[in-house]
Short mmCIF file of C-alpha atoms and ligand atoms in Angstrom, two decimals:
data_model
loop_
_atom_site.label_atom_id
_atom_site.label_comp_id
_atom_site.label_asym_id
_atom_site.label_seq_id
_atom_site.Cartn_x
_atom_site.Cartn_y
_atom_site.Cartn_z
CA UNK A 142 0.00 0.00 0.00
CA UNK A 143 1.75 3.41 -0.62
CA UNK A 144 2.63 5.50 2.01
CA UNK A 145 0.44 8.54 2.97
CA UNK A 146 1.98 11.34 2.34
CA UNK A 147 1.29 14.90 0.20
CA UNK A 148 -1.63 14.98 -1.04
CA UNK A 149 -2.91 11.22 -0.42
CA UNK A 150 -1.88 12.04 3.11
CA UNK A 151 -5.37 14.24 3.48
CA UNK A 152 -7.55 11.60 2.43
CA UNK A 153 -6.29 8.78 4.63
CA UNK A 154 -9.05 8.49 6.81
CA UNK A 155 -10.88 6.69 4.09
CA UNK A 156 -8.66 3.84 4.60
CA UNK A 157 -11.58 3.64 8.13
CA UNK A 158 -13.90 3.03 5.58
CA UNK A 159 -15.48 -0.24 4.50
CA UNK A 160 -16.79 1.15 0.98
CA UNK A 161 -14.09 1.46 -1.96
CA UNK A 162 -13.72 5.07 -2.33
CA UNK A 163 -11.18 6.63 -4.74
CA UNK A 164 -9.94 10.46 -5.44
CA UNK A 165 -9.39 10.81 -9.12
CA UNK A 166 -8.53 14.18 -11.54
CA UNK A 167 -10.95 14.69 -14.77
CA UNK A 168 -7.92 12.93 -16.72
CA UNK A 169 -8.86 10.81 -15.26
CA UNK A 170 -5.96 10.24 -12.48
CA UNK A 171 -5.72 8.18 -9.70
CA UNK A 172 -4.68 10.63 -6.62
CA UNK A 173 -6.07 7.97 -3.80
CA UNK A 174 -7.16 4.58 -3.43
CA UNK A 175 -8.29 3.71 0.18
CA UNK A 176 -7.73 -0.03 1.29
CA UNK A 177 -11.46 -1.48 0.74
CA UNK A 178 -10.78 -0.11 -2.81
CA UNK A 179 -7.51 -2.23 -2.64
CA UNK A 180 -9.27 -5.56 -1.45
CA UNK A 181 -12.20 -4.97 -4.34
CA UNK A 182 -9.42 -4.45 -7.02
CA UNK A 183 -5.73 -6.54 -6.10
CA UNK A 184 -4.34 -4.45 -8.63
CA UNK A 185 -4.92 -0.73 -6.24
CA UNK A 186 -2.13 -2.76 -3.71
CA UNK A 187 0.27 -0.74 -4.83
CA UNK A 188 -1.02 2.38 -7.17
CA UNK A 189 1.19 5.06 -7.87
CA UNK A 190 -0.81 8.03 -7.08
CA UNK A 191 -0.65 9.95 -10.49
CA UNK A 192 -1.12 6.86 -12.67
CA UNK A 193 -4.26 6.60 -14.93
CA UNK A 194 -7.08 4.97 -13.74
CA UNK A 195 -7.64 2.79 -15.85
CA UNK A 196 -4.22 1.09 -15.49
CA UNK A 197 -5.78 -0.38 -12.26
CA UNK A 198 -9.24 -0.92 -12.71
CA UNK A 199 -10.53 -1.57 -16.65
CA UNK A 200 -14.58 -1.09 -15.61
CA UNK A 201 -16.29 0.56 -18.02
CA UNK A 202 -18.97 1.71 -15.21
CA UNK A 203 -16.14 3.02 -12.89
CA UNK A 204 -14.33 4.47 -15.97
CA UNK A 205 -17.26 6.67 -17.48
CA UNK A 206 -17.97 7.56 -14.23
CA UNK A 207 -14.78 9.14 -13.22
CA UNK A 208 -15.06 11.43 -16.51
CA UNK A 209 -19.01 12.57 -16.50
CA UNK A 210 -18.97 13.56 -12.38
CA UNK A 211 -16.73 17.04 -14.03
CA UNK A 212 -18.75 17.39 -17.37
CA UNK A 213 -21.93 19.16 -17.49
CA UNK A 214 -23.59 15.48 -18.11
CA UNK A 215 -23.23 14.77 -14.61
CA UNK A 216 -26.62 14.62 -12.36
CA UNK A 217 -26.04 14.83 -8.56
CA UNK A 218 -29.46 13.39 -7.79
CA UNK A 219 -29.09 10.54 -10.36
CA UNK A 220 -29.67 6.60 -8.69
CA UNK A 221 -26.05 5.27 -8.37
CA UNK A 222 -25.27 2.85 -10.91
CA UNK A 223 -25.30 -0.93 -9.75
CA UNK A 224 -22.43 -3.17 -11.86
CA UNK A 225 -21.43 -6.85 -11.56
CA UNK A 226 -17.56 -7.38 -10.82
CA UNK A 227 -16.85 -11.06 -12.16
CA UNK A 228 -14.56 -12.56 -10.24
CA UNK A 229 -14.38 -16.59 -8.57
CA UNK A 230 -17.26 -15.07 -6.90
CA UNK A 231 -19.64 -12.44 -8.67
CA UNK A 232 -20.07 -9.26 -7.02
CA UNK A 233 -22.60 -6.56 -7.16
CA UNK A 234 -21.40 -3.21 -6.60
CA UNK A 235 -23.59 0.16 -6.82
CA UNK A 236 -21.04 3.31 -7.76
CA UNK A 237 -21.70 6.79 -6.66
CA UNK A 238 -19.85 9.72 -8.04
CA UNK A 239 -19.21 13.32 -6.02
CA UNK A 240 -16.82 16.10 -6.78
CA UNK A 241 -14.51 17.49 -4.38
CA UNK A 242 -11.64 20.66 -3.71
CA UNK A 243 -8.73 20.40 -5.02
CA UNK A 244 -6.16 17.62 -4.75
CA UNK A 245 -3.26 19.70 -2.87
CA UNK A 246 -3.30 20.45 0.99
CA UNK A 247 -3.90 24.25 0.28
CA UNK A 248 -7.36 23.00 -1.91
CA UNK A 249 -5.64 24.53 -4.89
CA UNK A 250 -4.31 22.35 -7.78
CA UNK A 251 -6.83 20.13 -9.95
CA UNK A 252 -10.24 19.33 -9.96
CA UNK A 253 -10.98 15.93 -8.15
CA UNK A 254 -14.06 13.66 -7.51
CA UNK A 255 -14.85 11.20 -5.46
CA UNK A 256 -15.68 8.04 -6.68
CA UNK A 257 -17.43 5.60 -3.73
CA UNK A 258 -18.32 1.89 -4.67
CA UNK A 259 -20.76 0.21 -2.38
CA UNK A 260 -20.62 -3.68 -2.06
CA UNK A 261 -24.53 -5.32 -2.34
CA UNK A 262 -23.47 -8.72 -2.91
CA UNK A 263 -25.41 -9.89 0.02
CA UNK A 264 -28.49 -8.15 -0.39
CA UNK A 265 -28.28 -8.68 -4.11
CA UNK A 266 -27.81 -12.33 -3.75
CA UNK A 267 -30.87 -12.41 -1.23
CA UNK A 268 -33.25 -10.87 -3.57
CA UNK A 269 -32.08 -13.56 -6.21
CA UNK A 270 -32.75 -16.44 -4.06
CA UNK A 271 -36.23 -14.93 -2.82
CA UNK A 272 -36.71 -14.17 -6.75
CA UNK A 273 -35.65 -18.17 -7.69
CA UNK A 274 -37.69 -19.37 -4.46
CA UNK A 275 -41.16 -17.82 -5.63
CA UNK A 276 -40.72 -19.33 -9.40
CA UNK A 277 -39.74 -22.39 -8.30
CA UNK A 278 -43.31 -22.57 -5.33
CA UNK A 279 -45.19 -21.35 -8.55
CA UNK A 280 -44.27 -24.20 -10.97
CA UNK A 281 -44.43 -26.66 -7.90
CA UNK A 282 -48.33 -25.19 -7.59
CA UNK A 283 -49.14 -24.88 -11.14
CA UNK A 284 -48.31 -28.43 -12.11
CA UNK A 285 -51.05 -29.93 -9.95
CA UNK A 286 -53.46 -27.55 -10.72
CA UNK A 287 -52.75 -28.03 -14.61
CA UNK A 288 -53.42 -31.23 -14.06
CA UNK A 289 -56.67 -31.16 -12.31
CA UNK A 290 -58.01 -28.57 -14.91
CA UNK A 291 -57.02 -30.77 -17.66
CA UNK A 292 -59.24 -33.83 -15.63
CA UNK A 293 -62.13 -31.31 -15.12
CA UNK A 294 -62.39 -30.34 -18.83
CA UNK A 295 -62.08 -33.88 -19.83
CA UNK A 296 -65.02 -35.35 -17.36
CA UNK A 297 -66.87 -32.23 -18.57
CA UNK A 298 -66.28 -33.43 -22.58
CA UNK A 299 -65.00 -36.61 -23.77
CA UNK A 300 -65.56 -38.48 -20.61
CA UNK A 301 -68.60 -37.41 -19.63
CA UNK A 302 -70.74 -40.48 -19.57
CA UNK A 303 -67.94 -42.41 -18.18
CA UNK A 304 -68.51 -44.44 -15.02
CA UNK A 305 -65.06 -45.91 -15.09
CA UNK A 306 -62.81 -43.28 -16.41
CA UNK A 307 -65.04 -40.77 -13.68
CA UNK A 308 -63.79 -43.03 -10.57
CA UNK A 309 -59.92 -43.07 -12.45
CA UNK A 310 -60.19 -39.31 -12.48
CA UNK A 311 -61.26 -38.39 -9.83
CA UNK A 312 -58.57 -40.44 -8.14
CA UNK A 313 -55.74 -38.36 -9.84
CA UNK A 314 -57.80 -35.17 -9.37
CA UNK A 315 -57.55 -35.79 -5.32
CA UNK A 316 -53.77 -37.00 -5.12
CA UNK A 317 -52.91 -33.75 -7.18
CA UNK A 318 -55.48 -31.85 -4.88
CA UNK A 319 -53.55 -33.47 -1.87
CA UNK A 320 -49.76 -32.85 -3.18
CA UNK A 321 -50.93 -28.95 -3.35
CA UNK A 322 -52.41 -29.04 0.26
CA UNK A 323 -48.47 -30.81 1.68
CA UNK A 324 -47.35 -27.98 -0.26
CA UNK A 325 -49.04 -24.66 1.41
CA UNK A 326 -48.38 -26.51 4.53
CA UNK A 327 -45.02 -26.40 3.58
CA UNK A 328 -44.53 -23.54 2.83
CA UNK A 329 -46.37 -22.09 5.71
CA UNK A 330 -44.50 -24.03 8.12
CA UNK A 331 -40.84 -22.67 6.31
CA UNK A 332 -42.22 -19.47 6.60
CA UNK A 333 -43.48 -19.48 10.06
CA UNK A 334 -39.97 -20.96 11.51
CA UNK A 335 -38.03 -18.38 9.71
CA UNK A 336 -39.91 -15.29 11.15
CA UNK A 337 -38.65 -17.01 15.02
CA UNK A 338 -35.62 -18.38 13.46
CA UNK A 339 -33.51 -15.24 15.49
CA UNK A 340 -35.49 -15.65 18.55
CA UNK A 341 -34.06 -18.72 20.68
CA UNK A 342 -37.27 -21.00 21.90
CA UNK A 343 -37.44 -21.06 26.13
CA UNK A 344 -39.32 -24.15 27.22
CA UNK A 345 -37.21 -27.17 27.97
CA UNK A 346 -38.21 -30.24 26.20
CA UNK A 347 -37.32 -34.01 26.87
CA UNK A 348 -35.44 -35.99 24.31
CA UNK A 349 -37.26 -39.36 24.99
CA UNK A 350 -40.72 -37.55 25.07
CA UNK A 351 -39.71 -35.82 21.35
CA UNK A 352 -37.97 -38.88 20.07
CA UNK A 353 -41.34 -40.82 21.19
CA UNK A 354 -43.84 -38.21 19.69
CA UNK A 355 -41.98 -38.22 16.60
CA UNK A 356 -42.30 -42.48 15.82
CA UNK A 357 -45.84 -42.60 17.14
CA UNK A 358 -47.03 -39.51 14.59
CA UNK A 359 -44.77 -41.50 11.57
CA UNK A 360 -45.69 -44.79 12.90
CA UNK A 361 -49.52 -44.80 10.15
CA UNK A 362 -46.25 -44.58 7.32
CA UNK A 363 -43.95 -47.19 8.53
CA UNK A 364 -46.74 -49.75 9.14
CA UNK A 365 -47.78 -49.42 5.59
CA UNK A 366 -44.36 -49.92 4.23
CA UNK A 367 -43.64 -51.94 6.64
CA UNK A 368 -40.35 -50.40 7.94
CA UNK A 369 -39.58 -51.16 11.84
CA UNK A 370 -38.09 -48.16 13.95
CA UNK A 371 -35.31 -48.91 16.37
CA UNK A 372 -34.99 -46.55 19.14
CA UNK A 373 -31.39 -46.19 20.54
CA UNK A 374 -31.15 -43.81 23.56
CA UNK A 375 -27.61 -43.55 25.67
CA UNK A 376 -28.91 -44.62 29.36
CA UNK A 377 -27.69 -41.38 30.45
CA UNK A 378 -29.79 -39.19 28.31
CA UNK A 379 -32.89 -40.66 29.41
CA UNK A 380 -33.90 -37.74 31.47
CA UNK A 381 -31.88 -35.02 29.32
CA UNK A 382 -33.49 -32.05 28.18
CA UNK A 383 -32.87 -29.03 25.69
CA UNK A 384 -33.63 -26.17 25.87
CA UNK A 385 -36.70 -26.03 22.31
CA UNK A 386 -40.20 -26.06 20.75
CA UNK A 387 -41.61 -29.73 21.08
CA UNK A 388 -43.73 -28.94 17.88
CA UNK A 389 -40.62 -27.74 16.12
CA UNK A 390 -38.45 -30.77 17.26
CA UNK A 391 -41.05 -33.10 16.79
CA UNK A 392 -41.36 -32.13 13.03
CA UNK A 393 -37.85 -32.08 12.21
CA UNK A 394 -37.27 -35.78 13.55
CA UNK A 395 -40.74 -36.86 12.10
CA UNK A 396 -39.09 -35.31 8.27
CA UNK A 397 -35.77 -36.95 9.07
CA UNK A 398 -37.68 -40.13 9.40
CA UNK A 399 -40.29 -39.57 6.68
CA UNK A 400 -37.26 -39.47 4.34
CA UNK A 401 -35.51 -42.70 5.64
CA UNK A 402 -38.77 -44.58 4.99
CA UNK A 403 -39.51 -42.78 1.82
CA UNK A 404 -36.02 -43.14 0.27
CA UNK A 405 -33.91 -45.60 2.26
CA UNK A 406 -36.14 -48.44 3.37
CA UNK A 407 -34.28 -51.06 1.66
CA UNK A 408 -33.76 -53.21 4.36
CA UNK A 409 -36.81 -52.83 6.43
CA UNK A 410 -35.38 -51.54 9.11
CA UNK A 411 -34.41 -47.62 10.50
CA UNK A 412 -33.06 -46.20 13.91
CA UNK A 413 -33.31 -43.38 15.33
CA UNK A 414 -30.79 -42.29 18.35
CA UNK A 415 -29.85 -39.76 20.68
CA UNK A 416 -25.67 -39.84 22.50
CA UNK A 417 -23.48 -37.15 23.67
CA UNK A 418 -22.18 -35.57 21.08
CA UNK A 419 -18.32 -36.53 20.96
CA UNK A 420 -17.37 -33.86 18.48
CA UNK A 421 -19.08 -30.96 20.36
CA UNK A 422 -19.03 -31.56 24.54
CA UNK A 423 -22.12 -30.52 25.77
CA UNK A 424 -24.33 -31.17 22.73
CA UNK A 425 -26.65 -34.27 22.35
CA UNK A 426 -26.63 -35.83 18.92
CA UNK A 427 -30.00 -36.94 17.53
CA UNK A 428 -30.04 -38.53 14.84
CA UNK A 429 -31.91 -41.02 12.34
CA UNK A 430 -30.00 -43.39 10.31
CA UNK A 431 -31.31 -45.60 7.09
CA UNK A 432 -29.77 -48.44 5.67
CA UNK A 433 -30.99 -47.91 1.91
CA UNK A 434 -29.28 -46.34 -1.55
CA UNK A 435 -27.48 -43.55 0.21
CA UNK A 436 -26.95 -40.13 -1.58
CA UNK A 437 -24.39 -39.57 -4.30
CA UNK A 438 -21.78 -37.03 -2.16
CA UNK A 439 -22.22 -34.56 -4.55
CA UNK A 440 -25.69 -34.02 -3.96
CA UNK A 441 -25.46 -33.79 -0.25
CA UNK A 442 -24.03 -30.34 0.28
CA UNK A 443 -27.53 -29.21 -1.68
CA UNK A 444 -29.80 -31.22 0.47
CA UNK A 445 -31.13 -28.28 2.76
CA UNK A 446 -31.70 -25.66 -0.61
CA UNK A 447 -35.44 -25.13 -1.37
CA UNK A 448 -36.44 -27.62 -3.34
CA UNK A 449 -34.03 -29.68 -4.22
CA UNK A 450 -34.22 -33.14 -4.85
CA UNK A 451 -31.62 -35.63 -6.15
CA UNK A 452 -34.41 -36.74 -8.39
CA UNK A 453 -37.66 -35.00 -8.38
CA UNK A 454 -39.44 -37.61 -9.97
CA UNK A 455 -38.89 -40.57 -7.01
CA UNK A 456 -39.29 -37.84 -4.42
CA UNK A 457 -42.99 -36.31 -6.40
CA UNK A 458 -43.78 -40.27 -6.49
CA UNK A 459 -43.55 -40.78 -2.53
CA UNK A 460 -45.41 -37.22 -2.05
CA UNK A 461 -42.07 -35.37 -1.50
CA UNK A 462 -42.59 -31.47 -1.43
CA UNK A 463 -39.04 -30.71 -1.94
CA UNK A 464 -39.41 -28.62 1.78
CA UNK A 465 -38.46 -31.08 4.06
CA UNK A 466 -34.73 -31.09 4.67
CA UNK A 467 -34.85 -26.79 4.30
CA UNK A 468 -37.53 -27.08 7.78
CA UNK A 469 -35.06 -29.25 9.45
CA UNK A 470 -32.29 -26.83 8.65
CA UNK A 471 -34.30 -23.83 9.92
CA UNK A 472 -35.27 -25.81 12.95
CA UNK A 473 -31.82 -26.71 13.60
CA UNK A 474 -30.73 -23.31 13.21
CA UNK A 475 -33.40 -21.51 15.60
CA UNK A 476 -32.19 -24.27 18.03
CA UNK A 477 -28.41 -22.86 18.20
CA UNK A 478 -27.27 -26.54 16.64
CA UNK A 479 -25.96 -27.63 13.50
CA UNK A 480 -27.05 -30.17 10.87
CA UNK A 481 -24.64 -32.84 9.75
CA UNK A 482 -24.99 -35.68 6.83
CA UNK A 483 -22.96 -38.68 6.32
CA UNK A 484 -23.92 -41.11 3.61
CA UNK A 485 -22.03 -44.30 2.19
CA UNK A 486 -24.24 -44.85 -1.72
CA UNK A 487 -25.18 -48.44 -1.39
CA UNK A 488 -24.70 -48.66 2.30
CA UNK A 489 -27.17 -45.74 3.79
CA UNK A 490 -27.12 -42.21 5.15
CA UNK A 491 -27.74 -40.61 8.80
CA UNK A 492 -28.99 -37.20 9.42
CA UNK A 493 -27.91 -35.87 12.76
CA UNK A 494 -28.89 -32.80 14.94
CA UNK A 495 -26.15 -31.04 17.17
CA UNK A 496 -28.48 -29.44 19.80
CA UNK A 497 -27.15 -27.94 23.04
CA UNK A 498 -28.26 -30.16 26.11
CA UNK A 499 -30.25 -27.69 28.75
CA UNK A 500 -28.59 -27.05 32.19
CA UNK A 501 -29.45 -29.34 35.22
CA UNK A 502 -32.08 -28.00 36.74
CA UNK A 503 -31.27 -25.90 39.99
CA UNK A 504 -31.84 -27.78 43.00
CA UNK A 505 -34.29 -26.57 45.16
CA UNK A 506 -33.31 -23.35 47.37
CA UNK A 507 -34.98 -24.46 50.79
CA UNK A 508 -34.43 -27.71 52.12
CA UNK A 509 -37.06 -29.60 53.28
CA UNK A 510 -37.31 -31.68 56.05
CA UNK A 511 -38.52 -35.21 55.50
CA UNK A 512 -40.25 -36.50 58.45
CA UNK A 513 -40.90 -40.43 57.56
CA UNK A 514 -44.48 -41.37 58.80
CA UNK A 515 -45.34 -44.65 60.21
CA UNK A 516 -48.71 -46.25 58.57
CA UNK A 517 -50.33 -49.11 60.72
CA UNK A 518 -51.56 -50.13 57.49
CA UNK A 519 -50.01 -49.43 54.61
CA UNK A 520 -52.22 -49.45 51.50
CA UNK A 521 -51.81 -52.72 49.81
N1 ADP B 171 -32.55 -40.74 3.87
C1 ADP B 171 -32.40 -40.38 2.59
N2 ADP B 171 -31.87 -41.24 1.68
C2 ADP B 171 -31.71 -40.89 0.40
N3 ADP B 171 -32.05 -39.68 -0.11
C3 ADP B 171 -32.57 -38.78 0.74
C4 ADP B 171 -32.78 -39.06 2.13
N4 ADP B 171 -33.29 -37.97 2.72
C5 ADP B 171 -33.42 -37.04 1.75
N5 ADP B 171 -33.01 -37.53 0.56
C6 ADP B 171 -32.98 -36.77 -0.72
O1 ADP B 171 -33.09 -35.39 -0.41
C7 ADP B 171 -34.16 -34.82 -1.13
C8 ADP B 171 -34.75 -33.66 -0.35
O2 ADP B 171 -35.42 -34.11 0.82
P1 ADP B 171 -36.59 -33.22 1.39
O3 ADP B 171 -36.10 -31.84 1.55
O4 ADP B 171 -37.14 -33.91 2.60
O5 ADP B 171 -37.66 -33.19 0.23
P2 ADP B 171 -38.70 -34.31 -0.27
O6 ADP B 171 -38.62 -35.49 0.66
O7 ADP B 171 -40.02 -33.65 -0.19
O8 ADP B 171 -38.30 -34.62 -1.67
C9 ADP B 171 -35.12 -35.96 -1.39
O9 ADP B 171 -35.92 -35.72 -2.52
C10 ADP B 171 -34.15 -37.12 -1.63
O10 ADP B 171 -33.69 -37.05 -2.96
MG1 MG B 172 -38.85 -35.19 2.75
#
């Protein structure tokens, strides 16, 4: 970085500054570069204040810029104008143009501007993902309801005196009906856990009674496919408690196991456990483990994203919304834990929770004295 001296020497309390901001002449010049500017552009490391700008930076939004902000073509009030910088990641930068005094000490010598870049990645990035996330809940909706419009008109036409085709029809009509009802409940659940997601849940919840809660509501779905559930709790968590939502906990154990029957039920058998957590002292590890296909590695960093599905087709066959794993995540989340996924393809995969184990209770303040009784006749 060059030293601050003469006339860069003024504006180094930019370098505070987490925006890119750069002092250039109408040449245009490069009198400053502050040291966000530097970590936007590698090549601003070592400017030589003086050089042109575009010997440093080659962007055609930055470089037309730096010339309008002293022509009469400049507009103070104008919206700053947003640019993509490619790079191994993309980044979206808004650039803002203002001119100042002169470059020397004294404010005499040449006309100079400021030129501030603003870094909206993030927010940019958000708005594509809520932009991708609303397509992708409309085609999930507007397949089903094709469908059933498609039945309707035909039972209204061609099929209209139709005894047969009317009771094959009307079957599709209600599993498409049903497959958009999962879906809104979905969705309504993702949204619901994401507006608490930053607020911690307070009432303390047992890890047998959620482990329980969670078999017995899945239990209709493993009878029917006729899947047994082993339950493997470490003795010493028996009692254990975290700190959660029961409803919240339930759910994401009950989607855990939904997905080991519906897509690793191979060998008729799943488990779902709770031990300490070697990895992370003080956590409890739930988790549910399947013996089926497994999950091709390079799928499972994607697992949690909105709607995907290593194939769409099996997962729309067993009445897969595409939701599941992205609750869990958010569940996980709003619990303080983390979500971890080891699978072996053709051996099975386990899903595991890292949730913080709640403090011992306190014991009680007072003591109390016991006096024993002595019953002439005990109740038998
Ligand atoms: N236990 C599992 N074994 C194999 N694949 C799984 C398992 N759990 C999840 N998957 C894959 O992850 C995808 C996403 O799961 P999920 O978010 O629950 O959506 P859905 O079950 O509705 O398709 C599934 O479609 C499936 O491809
Ligand atoms: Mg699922």
């Amino acid at each position: 970085m060059t030293t601050s001296t003469g006339a860069t020497g003024r504006y180094s309390l930019f370098d505070a500054l987490p925006d890119a901001v750069l002092v250039v002449t109408a040449q245009p010049k490069l009198v400053y570069a502050n040291k966000a500017a530097a970590t936007l552009f590698p090549a601003l490391d070592n400017y030589a204040p003086g050089a042109m700008v575009s010997r440093y930076i080659r962007h055609p939004a930055i470089l037309d810029l730096a010339e309008t902000v002293f022509t009469d073509d400049w507009d103070a009030g104008a919206d700053p104008e947003r640019f993509t910088l490619p790079g191994k990641v993309d980044r979206r930068l808004s650039v803002q143009a203002a001119p100042i005094e002169g470059a020397d000490a004294d404010n005499a010598g040449p006309a100079t501007a400021l030129i501030m870049l603003h870094d909206e990645t993030a927010m940019w990035r958000a708005e594509q993902m809520r932009a991708d996330f609303i397509a992708n809940a409309s085609h999930e909706l507007r397949t089903p309801i094709a469908s059933i419009i498609g039945y309707i008109e035909t039972l209204q036409g061609p099929a209209k005196e139709d005894r047969a085709a009317h009771e094959q029809f009307l079957g599709i009509m209600q599993d498409q009906a049903q497959r958009m009802s999962r879906l809104i409940d979905d969705l309504l659940s993702l949204s619901r856990i994401e507006i608490d997601e930053h607020m911690p849940p307070s009432a303390r919840v047992r890890i047998a009674t959620i482990m329980s809660k969670a078999v017995d509501v899945i239990s209709p779905l493993t009878e029917r496919e006729g899947v047994s559930v082993d339950t493997l709790i470490d003795p010493a968590l028996r009692d254990a408690e975290i700190v959660g939502s029961e409803d919240e906990l339930v759910q994401m154990l009950q989607n855990l196991l939904d997905n080991a029957v519906k897509y690793g039920s191979e060998a008729g058998r799943i488990e779902i456990g709770a031990a300490p957590d070697d990895k992370k002292p003080g956590n409890i590890l739930l988790s549910i483990r399947d013996f089926g296909q497994g999950i091709p590695p390079e799928h499972v960093p994607r697992l949690t994203e909105r709607f995907y599905r290593v194939s769409a087709k099996t997962s729309r066959a067993r009445g897969g919304t595409g939701l599941g794993l992205a609750i869990v995540k958010h569940i996980v989340n709003r619990h303080q834990g983390v979500l971890r996924i080891e699978s072996t393809p053709g051996e099975g995969s386990c899903f595991m929770a890292s949730l913080p184990l709640a403090a011992k209770p306190t014991a009680p303040l007072v003591a109390i004295d016991f006096v024993p009784q002595i019953v002439d006749n005990p109740p038998k």
